[in-house]
Coordinates of C-alpha atoms and ligand atoms in Angstrom, one line a residue:
M1 CA 0.0 0.0 0.0
E2 CA 1.3 3.5 -0.9
H3 CA 1.6 6.0 2.0
K4 CA 0.2 9.5 1.6
K5 CA 3.1 12.0 1.3
E6 CA 1.5 14.6 3.6
S7 CA 0.8 13.8 7.1
I8 CA -0.9 15.6 10.0
I9 CA 1.0 15.3 13.2
H10 CA -0.1 16.3 16.7
I11 CA 2.7 17.0 19.1
G12 CA 2.1 17.3 22.9
F13 CA 4.5 17.9 25.7
D14 CA 4.6 18.9 29.4
D15 CA 6.6 19.1 32.6
T16 CA 9.8 20.6 31.4
D17 CA 10.1 23.3 34.0
S18 CA 10.3 23.7 37.8
L19 CA 10.3 26.6 40.2
N20 CA 14.0 26.8 39.6
G21 CA 13.5 28.0 36.1
G22 CA 12.4 27.1 32.6
C23 CA 9.0 27.4 31.0
T24 CA 7.1 24.9 28.8
T25 CA 5.8 27.7 26.6
Y26 CA 9.3 28.9 25.9
L27 CA 10.3 25.4 24.8
A28 CA 7.2 25.6 22.5
L29 CA 8.7 28.6 20.8
A30 CA 12.1 27.0 20.4
I31 CA 10.5 23.9 18.8
I32 CA 8.3 26.0 16.5
K33 CA 11.3 28.0 15.3
N34 CA 13.4 24.9 14.7
I35 CA 10.8 22.9 12.8
S36 CA 9.1 25.8 10.9
N37 CA 10.9 25.3 7.6
R38 CA 9.8 21.6 7.5
C39 CA 6.1 21.9 8.2
K40 CA 2.9 24.0 8.0
F41 CA 1.2 24.9 11.3
L42 CA -2.5 24.1 11.2
D43 CA -3.3 25.8 14.5
Y44 CA -1.6 28.1 17.0
P45 CA 0.2 26.1 19.7
R46 CA -2.4 25.3 22.2
L47 CA -1.7 26.2 25.8
I48 CA -4.0 23.8 27.7
R49 CA -4.5 24.3 31.4
N50 CA -5.3 21.0 33.1
N51 CA -6.8 20.2 36.5
P52 CA -5.5 23.0 38.8
N53 CA -5.9 20.8 41.9
I54 CA -3.3 18.2 41.3
P55 CA -0.3 18.5 43.7
W56 CA 2.4 17.9 41.2
K57 CA 2.0 21.2 39.2
T58 CA 4.7 23.8 39.3
R59 CA 2.3 26.7 38.8
G60 CA -0.7 26.7 36.5
N61 CA -0.6 23.1 35.2
G62 CA -0.2 24.1 31.6
S63 CA 0.7 21.8 28.7
I64 CA 1.4 22.4 25.0
G65 CA -0.2 20.9 21.9
I66 CA 1.1 21.7 18.4
T67 CA -0.6 20.6 15.2
I68 CA 1.4 20.5 12.0
E69 CA 1.1 19.2 8.4
T70 CA 4.3 17.8 7.0
E71 CA 5.7 15.4 4.5
R72 CA 6.2 12.0 6.0
E73 CA 9.9 12.0 5.3
N74 CA 10.2 15.0 7.7
I75 CA 8.7 13.3 10.7
E76 CA 12.0 11.8 11.8
F77 CA 13.7 15.2 11.6
I78 CA 10.9 16.9 13.5
K79 CA 11.0 14.2 16.2
Q80 CA 14.8 14.6 16.6
E81 CA 14.5 18.3 16.7
I82 CA 11.8 18.2 19.5
L83 CA 14.0 15.8 21.5
K84 CA 17.0 18.1 21.0
Q85 CA 15.1 21.2 22.2
I86 CA 13.7 19.3 25.2
E87 CA 17.1 18.2 26.1
K88 CA 18.4 21.7 25.8
H89 CA 15.6 23.6 27.5
H90 CA 14.2 21.4 30.2
Q91 CA 15.0 22.0 33.8
K92 CA 17.1 19.2 35.1
D93 CA 15.9 18.4 38.6
E94 CA 13.9 15.7 40.4
N95 CA 10.6 17.6 40.2
T96 CA 10.7 17.8 36.4
N97 CA 9.5 14.8 34.5
P98 CA 9.1 15.7 30.8
G99 CA 6.8 13.8 28.5
I100 CA 6.3 14.1 24.8
V101 CA 3.8 12.4 22.5
L102 CA 3.4 12.4 18.7
I103 CA 0.1 11.2 17.2
E104 CA -0.5 10.9 13.5
G105 CA -3.8 11.7 11.8
D106 CA -7.2 11.8 13.5
I107 CA -7.1 12.0 17.3
P108 CA -8.5 8.8 18.8
K109 CA -11.7 9.2 20.8
K110 CA -9.9 7.7 23.8
V111 CA -7.3 10.4 23.8
Q112 CA -10.1 13.1 23.6
E113 CA -11.8 11.5 26.5
F114 CA -8.5 11.3 28.4
A115 CA -8.1 15.1 27.9
I116 CA -11.4 15.8 29.5
Q117 CA -10.5 13.6 32.5
A118 CA -7.2 15.5 32.8
L119 CA -9.2 18.7 33.2
V120 CA -11.2 17.4 36.2
K121 CA -9.6 14.3 37.8
N122 CA -6.3 13.0 39.1
I123 CA -4.9 10.7 36.5
S124 CA -2.3 8.0 37.0
I125 CA 0.9 7.9 35.0
K126 CA 0.2 4.3 34.2
E127 CA -3.0 5.3 32.4
A128 CA -1.2 7.8 30.3
E129 CA 1.5 5.3 29.4
K130 CA -1.0 2.7 28.3
L131 CA -2.7 5.2 26.1
A132 CA 0.6 6.5 24.7
E133 CA 1.7 2.9 23.9
K134 CA -1.5 2.2 22.0
F135 CA -2.0 5.4 20.1
C136 CA 1.2 7.3 19.7
L137 CA 3.4 7.2 16.6
F138 CA 6.2 8.1 19.1
Y139 CA 6.4 8.9 22.8
H140 CA 9.2 9.6 25.1
S141 CA 9.5 10.4 28.8
I142 CA 12.2 11.4 31.2
G143 CA 12.1 10.8 35.0
N144 CA 8.8 9.2 36.2
G145 CA 6.9 9.9 33.0
R146 CA 4.3 12.2 34.5
G147 CA 4.7 14.7 31.6
L148 CA 2.9 12.2 29.3
I149 CA -0.4 13.1 31.1
G150 CA -0.2 16.7 30.1
G151 CA 1.3 15.9 26.7
L152 CA -1.7 13.6 25.8
A153 CA -4.2 16.1 27.3
A154 CA -2.9 18.9 25.1
V155 CA -3.3 16.8 22.0
G156 CA -6.7 15.5 23.0
N157 CA -8.1 18.9 24.0
Q158 CA -8.5 20.5 20.5
L159 CA -10.7 23.4 21.6
E160 CA -12.8 22.9 18.6
P161 CA -14.6 26.1 17.5
K162 CA -18.4 26.0 18.0
K163 CA -18.0 23.3 20.6
E164 CA -15.5 24.7 23.1
D165 CA -14.7 28.2 24.2
F166 CA -11.2 29.5 23.7
T167 CA -9.0 32.6 24.1
F168 CA -5.6 33.7 23.1
E169 CA -2.4 34.7 25.0
L170 CA 0.6 36.4 23.5
I171 CA 3.6 35.5 25.7
A172 CA 6.7 37.7 25.3
Y173 CA 10.1 36.4 26.4
R174 CA 13.2 37.9 28.1
T175 CA 16.7 37.8 26.7
E176 CA 19.0 35.6 28.7
E177 CA 20.9 38.3 30.5
F178 CA 17.7 39.7 32.0
I179 CA 16.3 36.4 33.4
G180 CA 16.2 36.7 37.2
T181 CA 16.2 40.5 37.3
K182 CA 13.2 42.7 38.1
R183 CA 10.9 43.1 35.1
K184 CA 10.6 46.8 34.1
I185 CA 7.3 47.3 32.3
S186 CA 5.5 50.7 32.0
E187 CA 2.3 50.2 34.1
K188 CA 0.9 53.3 32.5
S189 CA 1.1 51.7 29.1
V190 CA -0.8 48.6 30.4
Y191 CA -3.6 50.7 31.8
K192 CA -3.9 52.6 28.5
M193 CA -3.8 49.3 26.5
D194 CA -6.6 47.8 28.7
Q195 CA -8.7 50.9 28.4
L196 CA -8.4 50.9 24.6
L197 CA -8.9 47.2 24.0
A198 CA -11.4 46.2 26.6
P199 CA -13.5 44.0 26.6
N200 CA -11.5 42.1 24.0
V201 CA -8.5 41.8 26.4
F202 CA -8.8 40.5 29.9
N203 CA -7.1 39.9 33.3
N204 CA -4.5 42.7 32.7
I205 CA -5.4 44.6 35.8
D206 CA -7.0 43.6 39.1
S207 CA -10.2 45.5 39.3
E208 CA -10.1 45.7 43.1
T209 CA -6.5 46.9 43.7
N210 CA -5.6 48.2 40.2
K211 CA -2.5 45.9 40.3
V212 CA -1.0 45.1 36.9
L213 CA -1.2 41.4 36.4
I214 CA 0.5 40.8 33.0
Y215 CA 3.9 39.7 34.4
P216 CA 5.0 36.9 36.7
A217 CA 7.5 37.2 39.5
G218 CA 9.6 34.1 39.0
K219 CA 13.0 33.3 37.4
D220 CA 11.4 32.0 34.2
P221 CA 11.9 33.6 30.8
V222 CA 8.4 35.1 30.5
L223 CA 8.5 38.8 30.4
F224 CA 4.7 39.2 30.2
G225 CA 1.5 37.6 28.8
L226 CA -1.4 39.4 27.2
R227 CA -4.8 37.6 27.1
G228 CA -7.5 38.4 24.7
E229 CA -10.3 37.2 22.4
T230 CA -8.4 37.1 19.0
P231 CA -4.9 36.8 17.8
S232 CA -5.0 40.3 16.3
V233 CA -6.2 41.9 19.5
V234 CA -3.3 40.4 21.6
L235 CA -0.9 41.4 18.9
E236 CA -2.3 45.0 19.1
A237 CA -2.0 44.9 22.9
F238 CA 1.7 43.8 22.4
S239 CA 2.3 46.9 20.3
L240 CA 0.9 49.1 23.1
V241 CA 2.9 47.7 26.1
E242 CA 6.1 49.5 26.8
T243 CA 9.1 47.9 28.4
E244 CA 12.6 48.9 29.4
E245 CA 14.3 45.7 28.4
P246 CA 14.8 43.9 25.1
I247 CA 12.4 41.2 24.0
D248 CA 13.8 37.9 22.9
G249 CA 10.7 36.8 21.0
Y250 CA 7.0 36.2 21.4
C251 CA 4.4 33.6 20.5
I252 CA 0.6 33.6 20.4
F253 CA -1.1 30.6 22.0
R254 CA -4.7 29.4 21.7
T255 CA -5.8 28.4 25.1
N256 CA -8.6 27.3 27.4
Q257 CA -7.7 30.1 29.9
G258 CA -10.6 32.2 31.1
T259 CA -13.2 29.7 29.8
D260 CA -14.4 27.7 32.8
Q261 CA -13.7 24.5 30.7
H262 CA -13.0 22.5 33.8
F263 CA -16.3 23.4 35.3
K264 CA -18.1 22.2 32.1
F265 CA -16.9 18.7 32.9
A266 CA -16.9 18.8 36.7
D267 CA -19.3 16.8 39.0
S268 CA -20.5 16.8 42.6
L269 CA -18.7 13.7 43.7
A270 CA -16.0 15.6 45.7
E271 CA -13.1 13.2 45.0
N272 CA -9.6 14.1 46.2
Y273 CA -7.8 16.5 43.8
G274 CA -11.0 16.6 41.6
V275 CA -12.9 19.6 40.2
F276 CA -16.3 20.2 42.0
K277 CA -19.5 21.6 40.7
G278 CA -22.7 21.2 42.7
K279 CA -25.2 22.6 45.2
I280 CA -24.1 22.9 48.8
E281 CA -26.2 23.9 51.7
V282 CA -24.6 25.8 54.6
I283 CA -24.8 23.8 57.8
E284 CA -22.9 26.2 60.1
K285 CA -22.1 29.9 59.9
P286 CA -18.6 30.5 58.5
I287 CA -15.6 31.2 60.7
T288 CA -12.3 33.0 59.8
I289 CA -9.2 31.1 60.6
H290 CA -5.6 32.2 61.1
G291 CA -4.3 33.7 57.9
G292 CA -7.7 35.2 57.1
H293 CA -9.2 32.2 55.2
V294 CA -12.9 31.7 55.6
F295 CA -14.4 28.2 56.2
F296 CA -17.9 26.8 56.7
K297 CA -19.4 23.4 57.2
G298 CA -21.7 22.4 54.3
Q299 CA -23.6 19.5 52.9
I300 CA -23.6 18.5 49.2
C301 CA -27.2 18.5 48.1
D302 CA -26.8 15.6 45.6
S303 CA -25.3 13.2 48.1
G304 CA -25.8 14.5 51.6
K305 CA -22.0 14.3 52.1
E306 CA -20.6 16.7 54.6
V307 CA -17.7 18.9 53.5
D308 CA -15.7 21.9 54.6
V309 CA -16.0 24.8 52.1
A310 CA -13.2 27.4 52.0
A311 CA -12.6 30.8 50.5
F312 CA -9.0 31.9 50.7
E313 CA -7.6 35.2 51.9
P314 CA -6.4 36.5 48.5
S315 CA -9.9 36.4 47.2
K316 CA -10.7 39.5 49.4
S317 CA -14.2 40.7 48.5
F318 CA -15.3 37.2 47.5
K319 CA -14.2 35.9 50.9
K320 CA -16.1 38.7 52.6
I321 CA -19.4 37.7 50.9
I322 CA -18.8 34.0 51.8
N323 CA -18.3 35.1 55.4
Q324 CA -21.8 36.5 55.6
L325 CA -23.5 33.2 54.7
L326 CA -25.9 31.6 57.3
S327 CA -27.1 28.1 57.9
E328 CA -29.6 26.8 55.3
D329 CA -28.3 29.1 52.6
I330 CA -27.7 27.2 49.3
L331 CA -25.0 28.0 46.8
M332 CA -24.0 26.5 43.5
A333 CA -20.3 25.9 44.3
Y334 CA -17.4 25.6 41.8
G335 CA -13.9 24.7 43.0
G336 CA -11.2 22.2 43.8
V337 CA -11.4 19.2 46.2
K338 CA -8.8 18.2 48.8
F339 CA -9.0 15.4 51.3
K340 CA -8.0 16.7 54.7
K341 CA -6.5 13.7 56.6
E342 CA -6.6 15.5 60.0
F343 CA -10.3 16.0 59.7
K344 CA -11.1 12.9 57.7
K345 CA -13.1 15.1 55.4
H346 CA -13.0 16.6 52.0
S347 CA -12.8 20.3 51.6
I348 CA -13.9 22.4 48.7
H349 CA -11.8 25.4 47.8
L350 CA -14.1 27.8 46.1
E351 CA -13.1 29.3 42.7
K352 CA -16.5 30.9 42.2
C353 CA -20.1 30.4 43.3
E354 CA -23.6 31.4 42.8
L355 CA -25.8 32.2 45.7
I356 CA -29.1 30.6 44.9
F357 CA -31.1 30.5 48.2
L358 CA -30.8 32.9 51.1
S359 CA -32.5 31.6 54.2
Q360 CA -34.6 33.7 56.6
H361 CA -33.2 34.0 60.1
Y362 CA -34.8 35.7 63.1
I363 CA -33.7 37.3 66.3
E364 CA -36.1 37.1 69.3
E365 CA -36.7 40.3 71.1
A366 CA -38.8 41.5 74.1
P367 CA -42.1 43.0 72.8
F368 CA -43.0 46.8 72.8
C369 CA -45.5 48.1 75.3
P370 CA -49.0 48.4 73.7
Q371 CA -49.7 51.5 75.8
C372 CA -46.5 53.6 75.6
S373 CA -44.5 51.8 72.9
K374 CA -41.4 51.4 75.1
R375 CA -39.5 48.1 74.9
M376 CA -40.8 45.9 77.8
T377 CA -38.8 43.7 80.1
S378 CA -39.4 40.1 81.3
D379 CA -41.5 39.9 84.5
G380 CA -39.9 36.5 85.4
Y381 CA -40.2 33.0 84.3
Q382 CA -43.7 32.4 82.7
K383 CA -44.9 35.7 84.0
G384 CA -44.9 37.6 80.8
Y385 CA -43.7 41.1 80.3
K386 CA -43.9 44.5 82.1
C387 CA -43.3 48.0 81.1
K388 CA -40.9 49.9 83.3
K389 CA -42.1 53.3 82.0
C390 CA -45.9 53.1 82.4
G391 CA -46.2 50.0 84.6
Y392 CA -48.3 48.0 82.1
K393 CA -48.1 44.2 82.7
D394 CA -49.3 41.3 80.6
K395 CA -48.8 37.7 81.6
A396 CA -49.7 36.4 78.1
M397 CA -47.1 38.4 76.2
I398 CA -44.2 36.5 74.6
K399 CA -41.0 37.5 72.7
T400 CA -41.4 38.9 69.1
Q401 CA -39.4 37.6 66.2
K402 CA -37.6 40.0 63.9
V403 CA -36.2 38.9 60.5
I404 CA -32.5 39.4 60.2
E405 CA -31.8 41.6 57.3
R406 CA -29.4 40.0 54.8
N407 CA -27.0 42.2 53.0
L408 CA -26.6 39.6 50.3
E409 CA -28.0 39.1 46.8
K410 CA -28.7 35.9 44.9
K411 CA -26.0 36.3 42.3
L412 CA -22.8 34.9 40.8
I413 CA -19.6 35.8 42.7
I414 CA -16.1 35.4 41.4
P415 CA -12.9 36.3 43.2
P416 CA -11.0 39.4 41.8
E417 CA -8.7 38.8 38.9
Q418 CA -5.5 38.5 40.9
A419 CA -7.0 35.6 42.9
Q420 CA -8.5 33.8 39.8
R421 CA -7.0 30.6 38.6
H422 CA -6.1 30.5 34.9
L423 CA -9.2 28.5 33.8
V424 CA -11.7 30.6 35.6
K425 CA -13.9 32.8 33.3
P426 CA -13.7 36.4 34.4
F427 CA -16.8 38.6 34.4
R428 CA -15.5 40.5 31.4
R429 CA -15.9 37.4 29.2
Y430 CA -19.5 36.6 30.2
D431 CA -21.1 38.3 27.3
M432 CA -18.8 36.9 24.7
Q433 CA -20.3 34.8 21.9
M434 CA -19.1 31.2 21.2
K435 CA -16.3 31.4 18.6
T436 CA -17.0 29.8 15.2
G437 CA -13.4 29.8 14.1
F438 CA -10.1 31.5 14.2
E439 CA -7.7 32.9 11.6
M440 CA -3.9 32.2 11.5
I441 CA -2.4 35.6 11.3
E442 CA 1.0 35.9 9.7
E443 CA 3.1 37.2 12.6
W444 CA 1.9 34.8 15.3
W445 CA 5.4 34.2 16.5
K446 CA 8.7 36.0 16.2
E447 CA 12.1 35.6 17.5
Y448 CA 14.5 38.5 17.6
S449 CA 17.6 36.7 18.9
K450 CA 18.5 33.1 19.5
V451 CA 15.7 31.1 21.0
Ligands
ATP1 P1 4.0 25.7 34.4 O1 2.6 26.3 34.5 O2 5.1 26.6 34.9 O3 4.3 25.2 32.9 P2 2.9 23.5 35.6 O4 2.1 24.1 36.7 O5 2.3 23.2 34.3 O6 4.1 24.4 35.2 P3 4.3 21.0 35.5 O7 5.7 21.2 35.8 O8 3.9 20.9 34.0 O9 3.5 22.2 36.2 O10 3.7 19.7 36.3 C1 2.4 19.3 36.1 C2 2.4 17.8 36.0 O11 1.2 17.2 36.3 C3 2.8 17.3 34.6 O12 3.6 16.2 34.6 C4 1.4 16.9 34.0 O13 1.6 15.9 33.0 C5 0.7 16.3 35.2 N1 -0.7 16.4 35.1 C6 -1.5 17.3 34.4 N2 -2.8 17.0 34.6 C7 -2.9 16.0 35.5 C8 -4.0 15.3 36.0 N3 -5.2 15.6 35.8 N4 -3.7 14.3 36.9 C9 -2.4 14.0 37.2 N5 -1.3 14.6 36.7 C10 -1.5 15.6 35.8

């Protein structure tokens, strides 16, 4: 049988960095640069954020998928080039376990399903290895092989227009001599850019504190990232942001950031490290613990299971609202699950929630005097009430009930931008239409020096 000359190859990789340095997206740009003369890119590199609750992540649990068309005779070259770049760029320490996968042609359904699971569950390395063995043209792992999970997930999660929501991020990189130094970016230019391009750019500025959010603090090569609805709007944003240091290069990624994609596939089972979505009834009034975190005891409406529900300190105004909940209130909760050994209980860390039922609570008070309207006092056990002002007494009088006024509304609440996880959909995106496609713009990546 004669093989077709052209072939579609899906490349996925993950776990190449650690807190000591490196960045998987930077590796993506190095790979793109080095294979670009041997293939056509059919999509932007996809920056897929997977389950944010797994304990092995470095930061945002991101993995990369690249889809190319190439002549079959180039596949070996491309494979070798990817391995070379991984070897060159990956952080060599015990917490870094790179994995890379290559899948040819249509993406098997099982890989697509695996990608959904990777968004919401804790997956074993074994499961990923079995899948890679069965469906990959080639796969390779270093260390314990954990990177295969994210690699397969990035290939399987295609963010298909009309079916899945997606956004774009332009990431600009630093030149080597600046890595590790303070990033000098004109905040004024970021405010101006946001004003000009909103609502088509998002999460540039924290709406509560006005803090600029486009740059990280770590030792990695990222100078800043600009998030938006289209490739051209993030490129325009790039032209507006002013920096005091040279830029090494940039790349536009298509991503599931800001889409709530994990909540789309979440459930109310409350499994350890899983993503939770479900109604919870408040059992006990919230308390604030050391560090300013707010906790309350709740019950999952679907199962009756008792859980602790937490809103963390950086969520500021969000946490303040949660602190005002009372027993019997019901919320639609969205968040991550952790099993707390010391309490033998699961706790749900809220990423957003909708208040759907606010219960009525009363305080009991002494009645007012029917003659002079003064508040009465008790006349002793089972003796009713007396009025100290006019002397009126009534044995039959009992306490009155007053409804406690709730300063809460039934509505959706989301922590401010700086406390949001990458996948969480910010308010600014709520009116956006589902995208029906995307255009490959010419200048979607660029390198100015050696990447
Ligand atoms: P960065 O954001 O800086 O790229 P990161 O937060 O993505 O780093 P990694 O260093 O990539 O962190 O580590 C995450 C690891 O967890 C990867 O090996 C990835 O394959 C694996 N992983 C991803 N999703 C899951 C999941 N659902 N279950 C178990 N492991 C997962």
